[in-house]
Amino acid sequence: MARYRIADTDRLWSALLGAVAVVVIVVGLTSTSSFLTEYNAMLGSTAFGYVALMALPMTCIILVGEIDISVGAVMGISAAVLARTIDAGAPGWVAALAALAVAAACGALNGVLIAFLRVPSIVATIGTLALFSGIQLGLLGSATFVKVPAWIYQIGQGAISSSGIPIVLVILLAAAALLWVILKKLRVGGDIYSIGCNRMAAQVAGIRVRSTVFWLFLASGVVAGIAGLVYVGPIGSINADVGTNVELTVIATVLLGGIDVFGGRGRLDGVIASIIVMGLLTDVMVLNQLTTTVQSLITGALLICGVIFPTYLRRRADRGIKPRAGQPANPGAGQLPEESDGATAARMAQS
Amino acid sequence: MTACLRFLRSNLREAILLAIIIVLTALGAARSGAFLGAGNFRGLGLSAAVIFLIGIGEAGVIATRNIDASIGSMTGLVAYFSTYFLSHHPGIGGAGTIGLALAAGAVLGLVNGLLVARLKLPSILVTLGTLFIYLGLLYMIAGDNEVSTGGLPSSYRSAATGSLAGVPLICWYALILGVAAHLASRYTRSGRVWMAVGSNPAAARVLALRPEKTVIISYVLSGLCCGLAGGLWGSIYPTVDASVGSTVLLQVLAAVLVGGVSIWGGKGSAAGVALGSFLFTLLLSALIVLGVSPFWESAVAGAVIVITVSLNRDAVRALLSPVQGRRS
C-alpha cells in the first residue's frame, strides 16, 4: 500500500507540472501577442535549450545523491576555449573538438575528486566552479570574441530545412530519449536509483558505485561543453559572462521536476515537464522584458520552492509508513544526503 | 623541547600555513622591495581582516556540517543598504550604521537558518537560492547606482580604517572576534556542543543536544559576520555598488578551507581561519607582484579550494584504503 502511495506522490507532481505548463502557455498567449509564433518558438527553445540539455545529466547526478554546481562554468570554459582556438587560427571543427575535450577533462576532474577522492560533491564542484570560471576569465579577460563558425550558429539557431523545427529541439529530444532508455531499460539506470537510495547497500550488492559516479560527472562535463557550443551560436559573441549562474537554473529545473534532493527518487517525465514549464517561463520573462534582476529573484525563489514542495509532499506520503524502531520520523536537519533520512528509512522498510 | 614538538604536532596545519606565509613573503620581498613596506602590509591587513570577519562566520556554519553560499550576497546587500541609508540619514552616525548593518545581517542569516534547520532542507540548495534572492534584492535597491563613501560622516569613515596603535581598527575587530571564537569553541560547553553537532549530527540528536538550534545560531552568526563586514565595507573602499561581494564567496571559502576547517564538519580553529585568510590575501598580492594578470585571481581561488579539499587527510585515506578500492 505504502509503495503505491509514494509512486502516486511522484506521479501527482508530474501531472501538476503538466497543468502548470498549460497555465503558463495561456498566460503567455494572453499577455503578449507574439507568443508562440514561429520566431518565438525558436527563440524560446534556444534561449532555454542549453539549460534543458544540461538538466538531463544533472537529473542522473542528483538521482545518485550528488550535485554538480560547476556546469555553468564548464559551459563557459568550453565557449572560451572555442573562442581562443578560433582566434588562434584553427578551423572551426578543431576548435569545437578542443572545447569538448576541455569540457570532458573538467568533468573528469570533478569525477576524480568526488568518486575517488571522496570530496563531497557540493564542495568539490564549488571549487571547480571557481577554478573553471576563473580559467575562463583568465583566457578571455575583458575581451569579446565574435568569430563563430557558421555551422555552430546553425546548431544553436537554425531549423531543419523548411519544416521550421529548431535543431536544438531535435538534439534535445534525442538526448531525452537516450536518457529514458538509460534510466528505464538499461541496467545502469537501476544502478543509478539504487546508489541514490542507499549507497552502502548498492556497494555491497556489487554495483560499481565509484565508476558510475565518475562517468556521470564526465558525461555532465561533456554535455555542458555541448551546451556551451549551443549557447554560443545564437548569441554570436563569447565573453567571460557566458555560463555565469546557469547552474542555478539547471538545478532548479531538475528539482522542480520532482527529483528528490536526497537522491534515489524522481521521474524523468517530471523533469521533462519542468523543462517545458521553465522554458516557457523564461520565454515569457524575456518577452515581457523583465530585467535579469527579477529573473534571478524568480529563479532563486523557484529553486527554494522546487526543494520545499516535492520534499514536503514526500514527507507527507512517508508519514503513512512507520519508520524503523529507534529512528525518528524526520531526522536530517541540515545534514548531508548520506545521513539517514525519513525517506531512506521508509524505502528500506518497504523492501 | 618535547613539549615544543608536541605543540607543533598538534598544530601542524597552522605551522605549515605559517611556513608558507613566510616563504611567500620572502619571495615577494625578493621580487619587489615595496612588498615589505608598511603601506602594503596595511592593505593586506585590511583585506585579510574582511575575509576573516566573514570567514569566521562561514567556518561556524561549515563546522556544523552545513554550508552558507549566500555570504557574498549578504555582504553586498548589507554594504549597499547601510551606506545608502547613511547617505540619506547622516544623523545616525557610524555606530548607528554598523548597528543597522548587524541587524540586517542577522535577519538575512536567520532566514537561511530557519529554512535549513526547520524545514530540514539541504543547506547548499537553500543558500544558493537565497544567494540569488538577496542578489536580486541588491540589484533592485542599487540598480546601476553607486554610493561614493567620501561624503559620508567621518565617524563612519574611520570605523574600519581609523588606527589604534598603528593598526587599522578592523584588524582589532577581527582579533577580538577571533579570540572570542577561539575561546568559545575550545573552552565553553556551547562550543563543544557545536563541534559535536558537526562531527556526528545523529549522535548529537540522540544526546539531546538539539542540533537544529545550533544550526540556526550558526547561520545567524554567519549573517551577523557578513553584516559587520558589509557595514564596514564602505569605510574601507571609496565606492559601494551592486558588485560588492561578488568575489567574497570563493575567496572566503578558499581561506576557510585552507585554514583547516573540515568540510566533514566538527573540525576547525579560529587561528587556522586567521592564517588561511592572511595566506590567501598574501597569495593574491604576491601574484600581482609576480606580474600575473588580475583576471587569473578567481582561477587561483578555485585552484586553492580544489587542491585543499583533495589533499584532505580523509580523502587521502579513502584513496589508500584497499578494501573500498577493490569494490568499485
XYZ file of C-alpha atoms in Angstrom:
679
model
C 0.000 0.000 0.000
C 2.694 2.350 1.048
C 4.578 1.747 -2.165
C 1.685 2.920 -4.314
C 1.391 5.975 -2.179
C 4.997 7.043 -2.837
C 4.697 6.386 -6.566
C 1.460 8.364 -6.568
C 3.149 11.360 -4.987
C 5.763 11.423 -7.712
C 3.177 10.919 -10.450
C 0.938 13.583 -8.922
C 3.814 16.055 -9.029
C 4.493 15.326 -12.704
C 0.805 15.785 -13.523
C 0.726 19.049 -11.577
C 3.686 20.338 -13.570
C 1.913 19.421 -16.792
C -1.047 21.510 -15.652
C 1.253 24.421 -14.816
C 2.735 24.163 -18.322
C -0.760 24.701 -19.731
C -1.348 27.692 -17.435
C 1.960 29.278 -18.443
C 1.076 28.891 -22.124
C -2.329 30.526 -21.543
C -0.767 33.414 -19.617
C 1.821 33.825 -22.340
C -0.805 33.824 -25.082
C -2.901 36.444 -23.334
C -0.102 38.728 -22.178
C 1.862 39.067 -25.424
C 0.632 38.919 -28.961
C 3.757 37.430 -30.499
C 3.910 34.440 -28.159
C 4.291 31.052 -29.815
C 4.785 32.450 -33.261
C 7.449 30.689 -35.210
C 10.150 33.126 -34.246
C 9.431 32.984 -30.551
C 9.092 29.242 -30.522
C 12.613 29.170 -31.877
C 13.889 31.868 -29.564
C 12.259 30.125 -26.638
C 13.924 26.829 -27.327
C 17.332 28.344 -27.999
C 17.155 30.670 -25.012
C 16.491 27.662 -22.841
C 17.786 24.762 -24.927
C 21.232 24.764 -23.338
C 19.721 24.675 -19.848
C 17.441 21.813 -20.860
C 20.421 19.861 -22.227
C 22.382 20.212 -19.001
C 19.316 19.312 -16.933
C 19.425 15.743 -18.296
C 22.803 14.600 -16.870
C 22.080 16.719 -13.784
C 18.988 14.553 -13.252
C 21.201 11.445 -13.017
C 23.704 13.190 -10.779
C 21.032 14.307 -8.324
C 19.484 10.818 -8.517
C 22.737 9.271 -7.225
C 22.686 11.791 -4.382
C 25.369 14.125 -5.676
C 25.249 17.580 -7.234
C 27.241 19.411 -9.906
C 27.437 23.148 -9.314
C 30.171 23.620 -11.909
C 28.081 23.023 -15.072
C 27.743 26.730 -15.872
C 31.490 27.187 -15.530
C 32.215 24.162 -17.756
C 29.880 25.667 -20.329
C 31.778 28.944 -20.040
C 35.221 27.333 -20.292
C 34.165 25.403 -23.399
C 32.981 28.634 -25.042
C 36.243 30.324 -24.002
C 38.385 27.539 -25.488
C 36.330 27.724 -28.684
C 36.882 31.471 -28.899
C 40.630 31.296 -28.224
C 41.348 28.436 -30.621
C 39.389 30.097 -33.435
C 41.175 33.325 -32.634
C 44.481 31.471 -32.948
C 43.510 30.497 -36.482
C 42.331 26.920 -36.049
C 39.443 25.661 -38.192
C 36.001 25.528 -36.608
C 35.803 21.776 -36.118
C 39.207 21.662 -34.383
C 38.073 24.441 -32.074
C 34.820 22.640 -31.287
C 36.688 19.391 -30.571
C 39.149 21.236 -28.352
C 36.244 22.840 -26.471
C 34.582 19.458 -25.937
C 37.879 17.848 -24.891
C 38.444 20.542 -22.269
C 34.849 20.161 -21.077
C 35.366 16.392 -20.775
C 38.580 16.988 -18.810
C 36.674 19.308 -16.473
C 34.031 16.641 -15.955
C 36.733 14.043 -15.330
C 38.371 16.269 -12.709
C 35.013 16.560 -10.921
C 34.574 12.814 -11.184
C 38.004 12.037 -9.731
C 37.533 14.469 -6.855
C 34.093 13.155 -5.966
C 34.216 9.448 -6.799
C 37.821 8.619 -5.950
C 38.996 11.291 -3.505
C 35.597 11.291 -1.774
C 35.308 15.039 -1.598
C 31.630 15.928 -1.053
C 30.288 16.968 -4.449
C 28.999 20.290 -3.066
C 32.436 21.497 -2.034
C 34.306 19.870 -4.912
C 32.107 21.480 -7.538
C 32.067 24.882 -5.828
C 35.864 24.704 -6.003
C 35.900 23.624 -9.634
C 33.233 26.255 -10.402
C 35.701 28.859 -9.194
C 38.587 27.176 -10.977
C 36.858 26.765 -14.352
C 35.184 30.165 -14.453
C 38.482 31.635 -13.278
C 40.298 29.993 -16.195
C 37.534 31.228 -18.492
C 38.079 34.763 -17.202
C 41.845 34.332 -17.497
C 41.536 33.131 -21.091
C 39.145 35.844 -22.205
C 39.888 38.771 -19.931
C 37.512 41.604 -20.672
C 37.576 40.932 -24.428
C 34.606 39.810 -26.516
C 35.153 37.348 -29.358
C 32.714 37.398 -32.254
C 34.218 34.865 -34.684
C 31.899 31.867 -34.518
C 31.764 29.300 -37.364
C 28.527 29.285 -39.354
C 27.691 25.664 -38.575
C 27.844 26.316 -34.834
C 25.484 29.205 -35.407
C 23.254 26.773 -37.312
C 23.189 24.278 -34.418
C 22.191 26.922 -31.950
C 19.796 28.943 -34.022
C 18.978 27.099 -37.246
C 15.992 24.989 -38.180
C 15.757 21.778 -40.149
C 15.144 22.992 -43.677
C 11.584 24.149 -44.443
C 9.946 22.294 -41.524
C 10.853 25.039 -39.086
C 11.763 22.604 -36.312
C 14.749 24.020 -34.417
C 17.846 21.804 -34.497
C 18.265 22.322 -30.749
C 14.867 20.756 -30.186
C 15.901 17.684 -32.187
C 19.124 17.309 -30.200
C 17.152 17.750 -27.012
C 14.548 15.145 -27.889
C 17.249 12.665 -28.908
C 19.094 13.256 -25.623
C 15.890 12.872 -23.608
C 15.043 9.630 -25.419
C 18.553 8.344 -24.754
C 18.232 9.183 -21.072
C 14.844 7.457 -20.938
C 16.392 4.291 -22.356
C 19.282 4.523 -19.905
C 17.077 5.034 -16.858
C 14.290 2.627 -17.750
C 15.771 -0.080 -19.938
C 19.430 -0.418 -19.109
C 20.911 -1.910 -16.000
C 22.870 1.204 -15.222
C 19.566 3.076 -14.785
C 18.602 0.759 -11.967
C 22.102 1.175 -10.547
C 21.659 4.948 -10.506
C 18.452 4.692 -8.476
C 19.991 2.082 -6.157
C 23.062 4.199 -5.444
C 20.842 7.157 -4.631
C 18.588 5.113 -2.360
C 21.324 3.547 -0.308
C 24.926 3.823 -1.360
C 26.250 1.275 1.118
C 23.679 -1.315 0.100
C 24.418 -0.678 -3.578
C 28.136 -1.152 -2.943
C 27.558 -4.374 -1.033
C 25.259 -5.602 -3.817
C 28.163 -5.340 -6.235
C 27.190 -2.159 -8.064
C 30.256 -0.256 -9.231
C 29.375 2.865 -7.298
C 32.558 4.817 -7.852
C 32.874 4.282 -11.555
C 29.161 5.024 -12.092
C 29.509 8.343 -10.248
C 32.720 9.128 -12.123
C 31.160 8.518 -15.545
C 28.100 10.563 -14.639
C 30.263 13.583 -13.833
C 32.281 13.061 -17.001
C 29.037 12.940 -19.006
C 27.829 16.081 -17.266
C 31.039 17.837 -18.318
C 30.723 16.747 -21.951
C 27.067 17.782 -22.142
C 27.896 21.151 -20.545
C 30.546 21.569 -23.243
C 27.972 20.856 -25.955
C 25.590 23.276 -24.223
C 28.313 25.905 -24.414
C 28.512 25.480 -28.195
C 24.706 25.508 -28.483
C 24.543 28.681 -26.413
C 27.258 30.487 -28.316
C 25.610 30.136 -31.740
C 22.584 32.409 -31.460
C 24.357 34.887 -29.170
C 27.196 35.174 -31.697
C 29.700 36.538 -29.204
C 31.771 34.988 -26.439
C 32.887 36.777 -23.289
C 33.665 35.954 -19.684
C 29.979 36.117 -18.707
C 28.983 33.008 -20.691
C 27.647 30.389 -18.288
C 27.534 32.605 -15.201
C 24.798 31.456 -12.806
C 23.408 28.966 -15.309
C 23.916 26.099 -12.848
C 21.208 27.578 -10.660
C 18.568 27.419 -13.378
C 19.661 23.886 -14.259
C 19.430 22.638 -10.675
C 16.133 24.474 -10.124
C 14.684 22.843 -13.250
C 15.679 19.353 -12.115
C 14.451 19.779 -8.548
C 11.220 21.363 -9.672
C 10.812 18.265 -11.830
C 10.424 16.270 -8.636
C 13.845 14.642 -8.425
C 14.482 14.047 -4.725
C 17.318 16.248 -3.438
C 18.489 13.316 -1.351
C 18.695 11.084 -4.411
C 17.168 7.789 -5.407
C 13.757 9.057 -6.301
C 12.055 11.013 -9.060
C 10.736 10.558 -12.552
C 12.179 11.626 -15.877
C 8.753 12.755 -17.152
C 8.617 15.219 -14.252
C 11.932 16.710 -15.382
C 10.672 16.955 -18.978
C 7.502 18.724 -17.790
C 9.651 21.010 -15.659
C 11.876 21.793 -18.669
C 8.766 22.822 -20.616
C 7.474 24.980 -17.760
C 10.830 26.631 -17.083
C 11.467 27.141 -20.803
C 8.113 28.796 -21.342
C 8.546 30.820 -18.163
C 11.929 32.071 -19.389
C 10.301 32.871 -22.706
C 7.513 34.825 -21.004
C 10.013 36.679 -18.851
C 12.131 37.587 -21.876
C 9.083 38.623 -23.913
C 7.763 40.780 -21.087
C 11.241 42.295 -20.884
C 11.774 41.547 -17.234
C 15.239 42.564 -16.143
C 17.813 39.933 -15.279
C 17.420 41.176 -11.701
C 13.843 39.993 -11.494
C 14.767 36.842 -13.368
C 17.451 35.991 -10.803
C 14.957 36.673 -7.976
C 12.415 34.367 -9.599
C 14.990 31.633 -10.245
C 16.207 31.796 -6.653
C 12.670 31.569 -5.335
C 11.877 28.701 -7.730
C 14.950 26.815 -6.517
C 13.798 27.015 -2.916
C 10.183 26.161 -3.864
C 11.463 23.325 -6.023
C 13.160 21.890 -2.950
C 10.403 22.629 -0.476
C 7.253 21.393 -2.206
C 8.274 17.974 -3.544
C 10.157 17.251 -0.313
C 7.093 18.248 1.706
C 4.785 16.098 -0.409
C 7.110 13.123 0.023
C 7.383 13.551 3.754
C 3.605 13.626 3.964
C 3.389 10.432 1.955
C 6.138 8.835 4.029
C 4.211 9.543 7.193
C 1.945 6.637 6.296
C 4.903 4.305 6.762
C 6.250 3.503 10.170
C 9.962 4.271 10.391
C 12.144 1.556 11.806
C 12.404 1.353 15.561
C 14.835 3.859 17.019
C 14.743 6.207 14.067
C 12.808 9.424 14.334
C 10.305 10.135 11.565
C 12.024 13.142 10.088
C 15.655 13.455 11.076
C 18.136 15.080 8.800
C 18.106 18.773 9.643
C 20.835 20.232 7.526
C 22.700 17.002 7.075
C 24.461 15.685 4.068
C 22.368 13.330 1.957
C 24.493 10.399 3.098
C 22.905 10.624 6.521
C 19.838 8.530 7.130
C 16.612 10.398 6.486
C 12.965 9.550 6.738
C 12.618 8.653 3.098
C 15.527 6.221 3.166
C 14.184 4.546 6.271
C 10.806 4.255 4.629
C 12.269 2.799 1.471
C 14.199 0.251 3.443
C 11.091 -0.625 5.439
C 9.037 -1.371 2.364
C 11.555 -3.529 0.576
C 61.875 20.644 23.664
C 59.443 17.707 23.650
C 56.644 19.997 24.751
C 57.522 22.267 21.891
C 57.438 19.363 19.430
C 54.135 18.164 20.807
C 52.666 21.633 20.373
C 53.954 21.683 16.809
C 52.422 18.304 16.067
C 49.014 19.174 17.416
C 49.066 22.422 15.437
C 50.666 21.010 12.321
C 48.373 22.734 9.866
C 48.864 26.139 11.494
C 52.638 25.607 11.454
C 52.616 24.676 7.760
C 50.461 27.709 6.936
C 52.848 29.956 8.840
C 55.814 28.478 6.956
C 54.093 29.070 3.595
C 53.291 32.646 4.625
C 56.955 33.273 5.466
C 58.149 31.743 2.178
C 55.628 33.768 0.164
C 56.602 36.967 1.934
C 60.279 36.268 1.258
C 59.543 35.587 -2.426
C 57.501 38.774 -2.718
C 60.185 40.793 -0.967
C 62.892 39.376 -3.228
C 60.864 40.445 -6.227
C 59.874 43.901 -5.083
C 61.181 45.992 -2.217
C 57.807 47.643 -1.667
C 56.307 44.259 -0.762
C 57.562 44.532 2.802
C 56.556 48.179 3.086
C 54.133 49.404 5.733
C 51.628 50.524 3.082
C 51.420 47.079 1.524
C 51.033 45.396 4.891
C 48.277 47.808 5.876
C 46.430 46.938 2.647
C 46.982 43.228 3.253
C 45.711 43.590 6.801
C 42.539 45.350 5.682
C 41.715 42.749 3.002
C 42.616 39.813 5.221
C 40.505 41.230 8.067
C 37.439 41.500 5.824
C 37.915 37.906 4.664
C 38.463 36.779 8.242
C 35.357 38.549 9.573
C 33.167 36.774 7.018
C 35.231 33.577 7.175
C 34.874 33.028 10.910
C 31.074 33.009 10.449
C 31.315 30.664 7.484
C 33.660 28.430 9.476
C 30.999 28.187 12.185
C 28.437 27.054 9.617
C 30.811 24.569 7.971
C 31.721 23.169 11.399
C 28.055 22.126 11.787
C 28.396 20.207 8.501
C 26.424 22.768 6.537
C 27.465 25.496 4.149
C 26.440 29.098 3.607
C 26.704 30.018 -0.063
C 24.907 33.337 0.409
C 27.705 35.170 2.278
C 28.699 37.232 -0.753
C 25.148 38.381 -1.439
C 24.523 39.137 2.235
C 27.714 41.202 2.446
C 26.883 43.097 -0.731
C 23.257 43.714 0.225
C 24.166 44.948 3.709
C 27.030 47.082 2.380
C 24.840 48.903 -0.124
C 21.827 49.135 2.182
C 23.768 50.593 5.111
C 25.807 53.132 3.146
C 22.745 54.161 1.134
C 20.756 54.652 4.348
C 23.608 56.621 5.922
C 23.971 58.870 2.895
C 20.281 59.809 3.220
C 20.200 59.964 7.023
C 23.657 61.175 8.059
C 22.314 61.697 11.590
C 22.584 58.044 12.567
C 26.388 58.244 12.536
C 28.996 55.484 12.382
C 27.805 53.362 15.292
C 24.191 53.570 14.140
C 25.161 52.407 10.660
C 27.099 49.436 11.969
C 24.182 48.563 14.266
C 21.807 48.711 11.317
C 24.147 46.565 9.245
C 24.380 43.970 12.025
C 20.597 43.846 12.385
C 20.136 43.441 8.631
C 22.759 40.683 8.504
C 21.149 38.849 11.419
C 17.750 38.887 9.695
C 19.207 37.554 6.437
C 21.110 34.853 8.319
C 18.011 33.905 10.319
C 16.074 33.299 7.086
C 18.812 30.896 5.957
C 18.930 29.177 9.332
C 15.173 28.687 9.585
C 14.939 27.296 6.057
C 17.803 24.871 6.642
C 17.019 23.720 10.173
C 13.244 23.985 10.471
C 12.317 22.758 7.002
C 15.223 20.287 7.081
C 16.410 21.126 3.570
C 19.942 20.693 2.184
C 21.900 23.781 3.114
C 23.643 24.198 -0.231
C 20.380 24.449 -2.161
C 18.712 26.764 0.344
C 21.662 29.135 0.450
C 22.153 29.022 -3.321
C 18.502 30.056 -3.551
C 18.868 32.863 -1.027
C 22.148 33.877 -2.701
C 20.126 34.803 -5.769
C 17.174 36.234 -3.855
C 19.481 38.528 -1.866
C 21.385 39.387 -5.038
C 18.095 40.234 -6.762
C 17.151 42.477 -3.829
C 20.556 44.153 -4.023
C 20.117 44.864 -7.738
C 16.607 46.141 -7.071
C 17.846 48.659 -4.496
C 21.092 49.559 -6.198
C 20.498 49.211 -9.922
C 23.379 50.899 -11.672
C 23.886 53.466 -8.929
C 26.786 53.676 -6.557
C 27.353 55.353 -3.233
C 30.635 57.179 -3.012
C 31.713 56.999 0.579
C 33.863 60.121 0.524
C 30.887 62.284 1.511
C 29.754 60.152 4.443
C 30.204 61.318 8.067
C 33.745 60.914 9.365
C 32.547 58.867 12.350
C 31.619 56.205 9.792
C 34.627 56.556 7.531
C 37.031 55.946 10.381
C 35.080 52.951 11.713
C 37.319 50.442 9.928
C 40.362 52.374 8.787
C 40.982 54.504 11.861
C 44.206 53.473 13.573
C 44.756 52.230 17.071
C 48.435 51.748 17.915
C 49.223 51.987 14.208
C 46.956 49.084 13.300
C 43.629 49.628 11.459
C 40.565 49.277 13.669
C 39.094 46.485 11.543
C 42.109 44.317 12.390
C 41.369 44.877 16.068
C 37.740 43.828 15.482
C 38.992 40.719 13.704
C 41.400 39.996 16.563
C 38.680 40.384 19.201
C 36.244 38.235 17.230
C 38.929 35.622 16.594
C 39.974 35.360 20.247
C 36.317 35.173 21.294
C 35.649 32.436 18.720
C 38.769 30.537 19.809
C 37.850 30.662 23.495
C 34.185 29.861 22.842
C 34.919 26.894 20.595
C 37.551 25.383 22.880
C 36.530 26.157 26.423
C 32.752 26.517 26.610
C 30.019 23.919 26.650
C 28.249 25.505 23.662
C 31.459 25.358 21.678
C 31.869 21.648 22.327
C 28.203 21.037 21.510
C 28.779 22.946 18.268
C 31.634 20.675 17.213
C 29.713 17.576 18.318
C 26.781 18.562 16.124
C 29.122 18.859 13.181
C 31.111 15.685 13.681
C 28.060 13.472 14.225
C 24.606 15.044 13.869
C 22.765 11.778 14.545
C 24.660 11.175 17.788
C 24.140 14.793 18.795
C 20.402 14.315 18.376
C 20.429 11.147 20.474
C 22.273 13.064 23.182
C 19.501 15.713 23.057
C 21.953 18.410 22.027
C 19.334 19.964 19.730
C 21.355 20.276 16.536
C 18.637 22.423 14.885
C 19.220 25.146 17.459
C 22.963 25.111 16.840
C 22.438 25.218 13.084
C 20.079 28.205 13.304
C 22.501 30.036 15.597
C 25.401 29.293 13.252
C 23.527 30.867 10.331
C 22.513 33.907 12.385
C 26.151 34.356 13.437
C 27.264 33.999 9.822
C 24.702 36.664 8.891
C 25.996 38.899 11.695
C 29.588 38.473 10.476
C 28.538 39.382 6.932
C 26.596 42.302 8.402
C 29.706 43.554 10.187
C 31.912 43.146 7.129
C 29.256 44.695 4.883
C 28.729 47.581 7.289
C 32.455 48.291 7.356
C 32.851 47.880 3.577
C 32.042 51.490 2.757
C 34.501 52.621 5.402
C 37.337 50.840 3.583
C 36.534 51.273 -0.095
C 35.766 54.536 -1.918
C 32.565 53.370 -3.634
C 29.837 50.853 -2.899
C 27.746 49.454 -5.752
C 25.854 46.295 -6.657
C 29.039 44.369 -7.473
C 30.264 44.377 -3.862
C 30.589 40.847 -2.579
C 30.663 39.134 -5.954
C 34.066 37.610 -5.218
C 33.504 37.156 -1.485
C 32.109 33.606 -1.514
C 35.008 31.973 -3.335
C 37.742 33.914 -1.569
C 36.257 33.246 1.857
C 35.675 29.558 1.107
C 39.253 29.227 -0.104
C 40.576 30.935 3.025
C 38.402 28.896 5.384
C 39.197 25.545 3.754
C 42.920 26.309 3.589
C 42.655 27.255 7.248
C 41.768 23.662 8.076
C 38.020 23.840 8.651
C 36.841 20.376 7.644
C 34.032 20.095 5.141
C 33.002 16.948 7.009
C 32.119 19.119 9.989
C 33.300 19.225 13.573
C 36.815 20.458 12.893
C 38.442 23.833 12.590
C 40.121 26.554 14.589
C 39.918 30.326 14.681
C 43.709 30.517 14.350
C 43.519 28.383 11.225
C 40.899 30.645 9.663
C 43.005 33.705 10.510
C 46.133 32.204 8.940
C 44.101 30.999 5.959
C 42.669 34.478 5.391
C 46.090 36.100 5.614
C 47.737 33.475 3.410
C 45.078 33.838 0.747
C 45.325 37.634 0.703
C 49.101 37.364 0.596
C 48.869 34.916 -2.317
C 46.729 37.317 -4.358
C 49.096 40.160 -3.557
C 52.145 38.069 -4.465
C 50.548 37.227 -7.823
C 50.283 40.924 -8.604
C 53.924 41.439 -7.661
C 54.886 38.481 -9.856
C 53.092 40.122 -12.780
C 50.163 37.714 -13.131
C 47.081 39.332 -14.665
C 44.356 40.024 -12.073
C 41.960 38.142 -14.368
C 43.518 34.933 -13.033
C 42.649 35.707 -9.377
C 39.450 33.699 -9.442
C 41.217 30.724 -11.026
C 43.778 30.837 -8.195
C 40.983 30.882 -5.614
C 39.439 27.875 -7.313
C 42.729 26.019 -7.549
C 43.362 26.665 -3.856
C 39.935 25.263 -2.940
C 40.285 22.211 -5.184
C 43.817 21.387 -4.030
C 42.984 21.846 -0.357
C 39.880 19.698 -0.385
C 41.598 16.970 -2.377
C 44.678 16.920 -0.136
C 42.470 16.370 2.875
C 43.553 13.561 5.157
C 40.164 11.831 4.877
C 40.339 11.897 1.102
C 43.872 10.503 1.063
C 42.840 7.766 3.459
C 39.843 6.942 1.272
C 42.108 6.654 -1.725
C 44.545 4.390 0.064
C 42.019 2.111 1.717
C 42.396 -1.204 -0.165
C 39.020 -2.819 0.598
C 36.952 0.042 -0.757
C 39.241 0.361 -3.725
C 38.679 -3.217 -4.831
C 34.924 -2.950 -4.574
C 34.332 -0.303 -7.167
